[in-house]
Amino acid sequence: MKSSTDPLNITEELLDVDLSAIGSPPEPIFSDYLEMTSLVLMFIVGAPLNLAAYTQHNK
């Protein structure tokens, strides 16, 4: 990292990012697909149940 002329100005050092160290995002693994499937299923089942409970509660 470069040293700034002003010792109190650390913004330049914080924003100095080495782009070669970033790399690519990690590949998804089986548990990622399993988690997304369970979240979608919970939404598909839970949304109508919550709507039904809400409509029954307000009667």
PDB file of N, CA and C in Angstrom:
ATOM      1  N   MET A   1       0.837  -1.181   0.000  1.00  0.00           N
ATOM      2  CA  MET A   1       0.000   0.000   0.000  1.00  0.00           C
ATOM      3  C   MET A   1       0.879   1.239   0.000  1.00  0.00           C
ATOM      4  N   LYS A   2       0.350   2.270  -0.597  1.00  0.00           N
ATOM      5  CA  LYS A   2       1.093   3.519  -0.670  1.00  0.00           C
ATOM      6  C   LYS A   2       0.924   4.303   0.617  1.00  0.00           C
ATOM      7  N   SER A   3       1.982   4.998   1.001  1.00  0.00           N
ATOM      8  CA  SER A   3       1.858   5.864   2.174  1.00  0.00           C
ATOM      9  C   SER A   3       1.422   7.243   1.720  1.00  0.00           C
ATOM     10  N   SER A   4       0.474   7.800   2.403  1.00  0.00           N
ATOM     11  CA  SER A   4      -0.055   9.118   2.077  1.00  0.00           C
ATOM     12  C   SER A   4       0.807  10.184   2.730  1.00  0.00           C
ATOM     13  N   THR A   5       0.761  11.386   2.175  1.00  0.00           N
ATOM     14  CA  THR A   5       1.523  12.486   2.771  1.00  0.00           C
ATOM     15  C   THR A   5       0.885  12.945   4.066  1.00  0.00           C
ATOM     16  N   ASP A   6      -0.418  12.811   4.183  1.00  0.00           N
ATOM     17  CA  ASP A   6      -1.125  13.197   5.403  1.00  0.00           C
ATOM     18  C   ASP A   6      -1.324  11.942   6.260  1.00  0.00           C
ATOM     19  N   PRO A   7      -0.696  11.852   7.443  1.00  0.00           N
ATOM     20  CA  PRO A   7      -0.821  10.630   8.249  1.00  0.00           C
ATOM     21  C   PRO A   7      -2.229  10.403   8.788  1.00  0.00           C
ATOM     22  N   LEU A   8      -3.071  11.438   8.817  1.00  0.00           N
ATOM     23  CA  LEU A   8      -4.429  11.275   9.320  1.00  0.00           C
ATOM     24  C   LEU A   8      -5.410  10.837   8.237  1.00  0.00           C
ATOM     25  N   ASN A   9      -4.989  10.868   6.976  1.00  0.00           N
ATOM     26  CA  ASN A   9      -5.858  10.496   5.866  1.00  0.00           C
ATOM     27  C   ASN A   9      -5.674   9.006   5.579  1.00  0.00           C
ATOM     28  N   ILE A  10      -6.534   8.176   6.138  1.00  0.00           N
ATOM     29  CA  ILE A  10      -6.419   6.731   5.921  1.00  0.00           C
ATOM     30  C   ILE A  10      -7.385   6.229   4.849  1.00  0.00           C
ATOM     31  N   THR A  11      -8.186   7.126   4.280  1.00  0.00           N
ATOM     32  CA  THR A  11      -9.164   6.708   3.271  1.00  0.00           C
ATOM     33  C   THR A  11      -8.470   6.132   2.049  1.00  0.00           C
ATOM     34  N   GLU A  12      -7.378   6.736   1.628  1.00  0.00           N
ATOM     35  CA  GLU A  12      -6.669   6.254   0.451  1.00  0.00           C
ATOM     36  C   GLU A  12      -6.159   4.834   0.679  1.00  0.00           C
ATOM     37  N   GLU A  13      -5.658   4.557   1.876  1.00  0.00           N
ATOM     38  CA  GLU A  13      -5.160   3.215   2.167  1.00  0.00           C
ATOM     39  C   GLU A  13      -6.300   2.209   2.270  1.00  0.00           C
ATOM     40  N   LEU A  14      -7.448   2.624   2.788  1.00  0.00           N
ATOM     41  CA  LEU A  14      -8.582   1.707   2.908  1.00  0.00           C
ATOM     42  C   LEU A  14      -9.165   1.350   1.548  1.00  0.00           C
ATOM     43  N   LEU A  15      -9.122   2.287   0.609  1.00  0.00           N
ATOM     44  CA  LEU A  15      -9.709   2.061  -0.708  1.00  0.00           C
ATOM     45  C   LEU A  15      -8.732   1.433  -1.688  1.00  0.00           C
ATOM     46  N   ASP A  16      -7.471   1.266  -1.297  1.00  0.00           N
ATOM     47  CA  ASP A  16      -6.468   0.670  -2.169  1.00  0.00           C
ATOM     48  C   ASP A  16      -6.624  -0.846  -2.124  1.00  0.00           C
ATOM     49  N   VAL A  17      -7.295  -1.417  -3.128  1.00  0.00           N
ATOM     50  CA  VAL A  17      -7.608  -2.848  -3.153  1.00  0.00           C
ATOM     51  C   VAL A  17      -6.797  -3.514  -4.251  1.00  0.00           C
ATOM     52  N   ASP A  18      -6.188  -4.633  -3.915  1.00  0.00           N
ATOM     53  CA  ASP A  18      -5.457  -5.424  -4.899  1.00  0.00           C
ATOM     54  C   ASP A  18      -6.466  -6.301  -5.646  1.00  0.00           C
ATOM     55  N   LEU A  19      -6.732  -5.972  -6.918  1.00  0.00           N
ATOM     56  CA  LEU A  19      -7.765  -6.682  -7.673  1.00  0.00           C
ATOM     57  C   LEU A  19      -7.383  -8.125  -7.971  1.00  0.00           C
ATOM     58  N   SER A  20      -6.106  -8.452  -7.982  1.00  0.00           N
ATOM     59  CA  SER A  20      -5.708  -9.834  -8.259  1.00  0.00           C
ATOM     60  C   SER A  20      -6.015 -10.752  -7.081  1.00  0.00           C
ATOM     61  N   ALA A  21      -6.189 -10.196  -5.883  1.00  0.00           N
ATOM     62  CA  ALA A  21      -6.463 -11.017  -4.700  1.00  0.00           C
ATOM     63  C   ALA A  21      -7.945 -11.335  -4.552  1.00  0.00           C
ATOM     64  N   ILE A  22      -8.810 -10.651  -5.302  1.00  0.00           N
ATOM     65  CA  ILE A  22     -10.250 -10.856  -5.145  1.00  0.00           C
ATOM     66  C   ILE A  22     -10.661 -12.224  -5.683  1.00  0.00           C
ATOM     67  N   GLY A  23     -10.255 -12.563  -6.883  1.00  0.00           N
ATOM     68  CA  GLY A  23     -10.581 -13.864  -7.457  1.00  0.00           C
ATOM     69  C   GLY A  23     -12.029 -13.950  -7.883  1.00  0.00           C
ATOM     70  N   SER A  24     -12.507 -15.171  -8.049  1.00  0.00           N
ATOM     71  CA  SER A  24     -13.887 -15.393  -8.469  1.00  0.00           C
ATOM     72  C   SER A  24     -14.699 -15.902  -7.282  1.00  0.00           C
ATOM     73  N   PRO A  25     -16.025 -15.798  -7.362  1.00  0.00           N
ATOM     74  CA  PRO A  25     -16.856 -16.288  -6.255  1.00  0.00           C
ATOM     75  C   PRO A  25     -16.757 -17.810  -6.144  1.00  0.00           C
ATOM     76  N   PRO A  26     -17.002 -18.345  -4.966  1.00  0.00           N
ATOM     77  CA  PRO A  26     -16.903 -19.804  -4.799  1.00  0.00           C
ATOM     78  C   PRO A  26     -18.002 -20.534  -5.555  1.00  0.00           C
ATOM     79  N   GLU A  27     -17.708 -21.753  -5.937  1.00  0.00           N
ATOM     80  CA  GLU A  27     -18.688 -22.585  -6.632  1.00  0.00           C
ATOM     81  C   GLU A  27     -19.737 -23.067  -5.628  1.00  0.00           C
ATOM     82  N   PRO A  28     -21.017 -23.121  -6.030  1.00  0.00           N
ATOM     83  CA  PRO A  28     -22.045 -23.632  -5.111  1.00  0.00           C
ATOM     84  C   PRO A  28     -21.842 -25.130  -4.864  1.00  0.00           C
ATOM     85  N   ILE A  29     -22.155 -25.548  -3.646  1.00  0.00           N
ATOM     86  CA  ILE A  29     -22.049 -26.960  -3.295  1.00  0.00           C
ATOM     87  C   ILE A  29     -23.453 -27.502  -3.034  1.00  0.00           C
ATOM     88  N   PHE A  30     -23.546 -28.800  -2.796  1.00  0.00           N
ATOM     89  CA  PHE A  30     -24.844 -29.459  -2.650  1.00  0.00           C
ATOM     90  C   PHE A  30     -25.678 -28.832  -1.542  1.00  0.00           C
ATOM     91  N   SER A  31     -25.053 -28.463  -0.442  1.00  0.00           N
ATOM     92  CA  SER A  31     -25.819 -27.903   0.676  1.00  0.00           C
ATOM     93  C   SER A  31     -26.436 -26.556   0.310  1.00  0.00           C
ATOM     94  N   ASP A  32     -25.811 -25.820  -0.616  1.00  0.00           N
ATOM     95  CA  ASP A  32     -26.408 -24.561  -1.072  1.00  0.00           C
ATOM     96  C   ASP A  32     -27.731 -24.822  -1.790  1.00  0.00           C
ATOM     97  N   TYR A  33     -27.730 -25.818  -2.665  1.00  0.00           N
ATOM     98  CA  TYR A  33     -28.960 -26.164  -3.377  1.00  0.00           C
ATOM     99  C   TYR A  33     -30.014 -26.707  -2.414  1.00  0.00           C
ATOM    100  N   LEU A  34     -29.582 -27.491  -1.443  1.00  0.00           N
ATOM    101  CA  LEU A  34     -30.504 -28.032  -0.450  1.00  0.00           C
ATOM    102  C   LEU A  34     -31.128 -26.913   0.378  1.00  0.00           C
ATOM    103  N   GLU A  35     -30.320 -25.948   0.775  1.00  0.00           N
ATOM    104  CA  GLU A  35     -30.835 -24.825   1.562  1.00  0.00           C
ATOM    105  C   GLU A  35     -31.821 -23.985   0.752  1.00  0.00           C
ATOM    106  N   MET A  36     -31.495 -23.695  -0.501  1.00  0.00           N
ATOM    107  CA  MET A  36     -32.398 -22.899  -1.330  1.00  0.00           C
ATOM    108  C   MET A  36     -33.711 -23.641  -1.576  1.00  0.00           C
ATOM    109  N   THR A  37     -33.646 -24.953  -1.795  1.00  0.00           N
ATOM    110  CA  THR A  37     -34.863 -25.740  -1.996  1.00  0.00           C
ATOM    111  C   THR A  37     -35.737 -25.711  -0.754  1.00  0.00           C
ATOM    112  N   SER A  38     -35.121 -25.863   0.420  1.00  0.00           N
ATOM    113  CA  SER A  38     -35.921 -25.842   1.649  1.00  0.00           C
ATOM    114  C   SER A  38     -36.530 -24.468   1.889  1.00  0.00           C
ATOM    115  N   LEU A  39     -35.805 -23.404   1.572  1.00  0.00           N
ATOM    116  CA  LEU A  39     -36.358 -22.059   1.743  1.00  0.00           C
ATOM    117  C   LEU A  39     -37.539 -21.811   0.810  1.00  0.00           C
ATOM    118  N   VAL A  40     -37.430 -22.264  -0.437  1.00  0.00           N
ATOM    119  CA  VAL A  40     -38.527 -22.087  -1.394  1.00  0.00           C
ATOM    120  C   VAL A  40     -39.741 -22.901  -0.957  1.00  0.00           C
ATOM    121  N   LEU A  41     -39.515 -24.131  -0.510  1.00  0.00           N
ATOM    122  CA  LEU A  41     -40.636 -24.958  -0.053  1.00  0.00           C
ATOM    123  C   LEU A  41     -41.309 -24.362   1.177  1.00  0.00           C
ATOM    124  N   MET A  42     -40.508 -23.825   2.095  1.00  0.00           N
ATOM    125  CA  MET A  42     -41.100 -23.186   3.276  1.00  0.00           C
ATOM    126  C   MET A  42     -41.932 -21.970   2.886  1.00  0.00           C
ATOM    127  N   PHE A  43     -41.480 -21.234   1.887  1.00  0.00           N
ATOM    128  CA  PHE A  43     -42.248 -20.080   1.428  1.00  0.00           C
ATOM    129  C   PHE A  43     -43.543 -20.526   0.763  1.00  0.00           C
ATOM    130  N   ILE A  44     -43.465 -21.573  -0.067  1.00  0.00           N
ATOM    131  CA  ILE A  44     -44.656 -22.059  -0.773  1.00  0.00           C
ATOM    132  C   ILE A  44     -45.694 -22.586   0.216  1.00  0.00           C
ATOM    133  N   VAL A  45     -45.256 -23.261   1.264  1.00  0.00           N
ATOM    134  CA  VAL A  45     -46.182 -23.800   2.264  1.00  0.00           C
ATOM    135  C   VAL A  45     -46.582 -22.725   3.267  1.00  0.00           C
ATOM    136  N   GLY A  46     -45.640 -21.919   3.704  1.00  0.00           N
ATOM    137  CA  GLY A  46     -45.890 -20.965   4.775  1.00  0.00           C
ATOM    138  C   GLY A  46     -46.731 -19.775   4.382  1.00  0.00           C
ATOM    139  N   ALA A  47     -46.568 -19.273   3.172  1.00  0.00           N
ATOM    140  CA  ALA A  47     -47.320 -18.083   2.757  1.00  0.00           C
ATOM    141  C   ALA A  47     -48.829 -18.336   2.757  1.00  0.00           C
ATOM    142  N   PRO A  48     -49.321 -19.407   2.139  1.00  0.00           N
ATOM    143  CA  PRO A  48     -50.771 -19.652   2.204  1.00  0.00           C
ATOM    144  C   PRO A  48     -51.272 -19.930   3.620  1.00  0.00           C
ATOM    145  N   LEU A  49     -50.461 -20.620   4.439  1.00  0.00           N
ATOM    146  CA  LEU A  49     -50.881 -20.875   5.818  1.00  0.00           C
ATOM    147  C   LEU A  49     -51.003 -19.577   6.605  1.00  0.00           C
ATOM    148  N   ASN A  50     -50.048 -18.685   6.432  1.00  0.00           N
ATOM    149  CA  ASN A  50     -50.120 -17.399   7.120  1.00  0.00           C
ATOM    150  C   ASN A  50     -51.300 -16.574   6.630  1.00  0.00           C
ATOM    151  N   LEU A  51     -51.556 -16.605   5.335  1.00  0.00           N
ATOM    152  CA  LEU A  51     -52.693 -15.869   4.793  1.00  0.00           C
ATOM    153  C   LEU A  51     -54.006 -16.445   5.324  1.00  0.00           C
ATOM    154  N   ALA A  52     -54.112 -17.765   5.394  1.00  0.00           N
ATOM    155  CA  ALA A  52     -55.323 -18.396   5.923  1.00  0.00           C
ATOM    156  C   ALA A  52     -55.508 -18.062   7.396  1.00  0.00           C
ATOM    157  N   ALA A  53     -54.450 -18.095   8.163  1.00  0.00           N
ATOM    158  CA  ALA A  53     -54.546 -17.768   9.585  1.00  0.00           C
ATOM    159  C   ALA A  53     -54.919 -16.304   9.777  1.00  0.00           C
ATOM    160  N   TYR A  54     -54.382 -15.432   8.942  1.00  0.00           N
ATOM    161  CA  TYR A  54     -54.691 -14.003   9.047  1.00  0.00           C
ATOM    162  C   TYR A  54     -56.158 -13.733   8.722  1.00  0.00           C
ATOM    163  N   THR A  55     -56.673 -14.383   7.681  1.00  0.00           N
ATOM    164  CA  THR A  55     -58.070 -14.146   7.310  1.00  0.00           C
ATOM    165  C   THR A  55     -59.019 -14.744   8.346  1.00  0.00           C
ATOM    166  N   GLN A  56     -58.661 -15.873   8.948  1.00  0.00           N
ATOM    167  CA  GLN A  56     -59.506 -16.469   9.986  1.00  0.00           C
ATOM    168  C   GLN A  56     -59.473 -15.657  11.270  1.00  0.00           C
ATOM    169  N   HIS A  57     -58.354 -15.039  11.549  1.00  0.00           N
ATOM    170  CA  HIS A  57     -58.199 -14.253  12.777  1.00  0.00           C
ATOM    171  C   HIS A  57     -59.027 -12.966  12.726  1.00  0.00           C
ATOM    172  N   ASN A  58     -59.196 -12.404  11.544  1.00  0.00           N
ATOM    173  CA  ASN A  58     -59.908 -11.132  11.409  1.00  0.00           C
ATOM    174  C   ASN A  58     -61.416 -11.299  11.281  1.00  0.00           C
ATOM    175  N   LYS A  59     -61.929 -12.506  11.284  1.00  0.00           N
ATOM    176  CA  LYS A  59     -63.383 -12.703  11.165  1.00  0.00           C
ATOM    177  C   LYS A  59     -64.068 -12.532  12.488  1.00  0.00           C
TER     178      LYS A  59
END
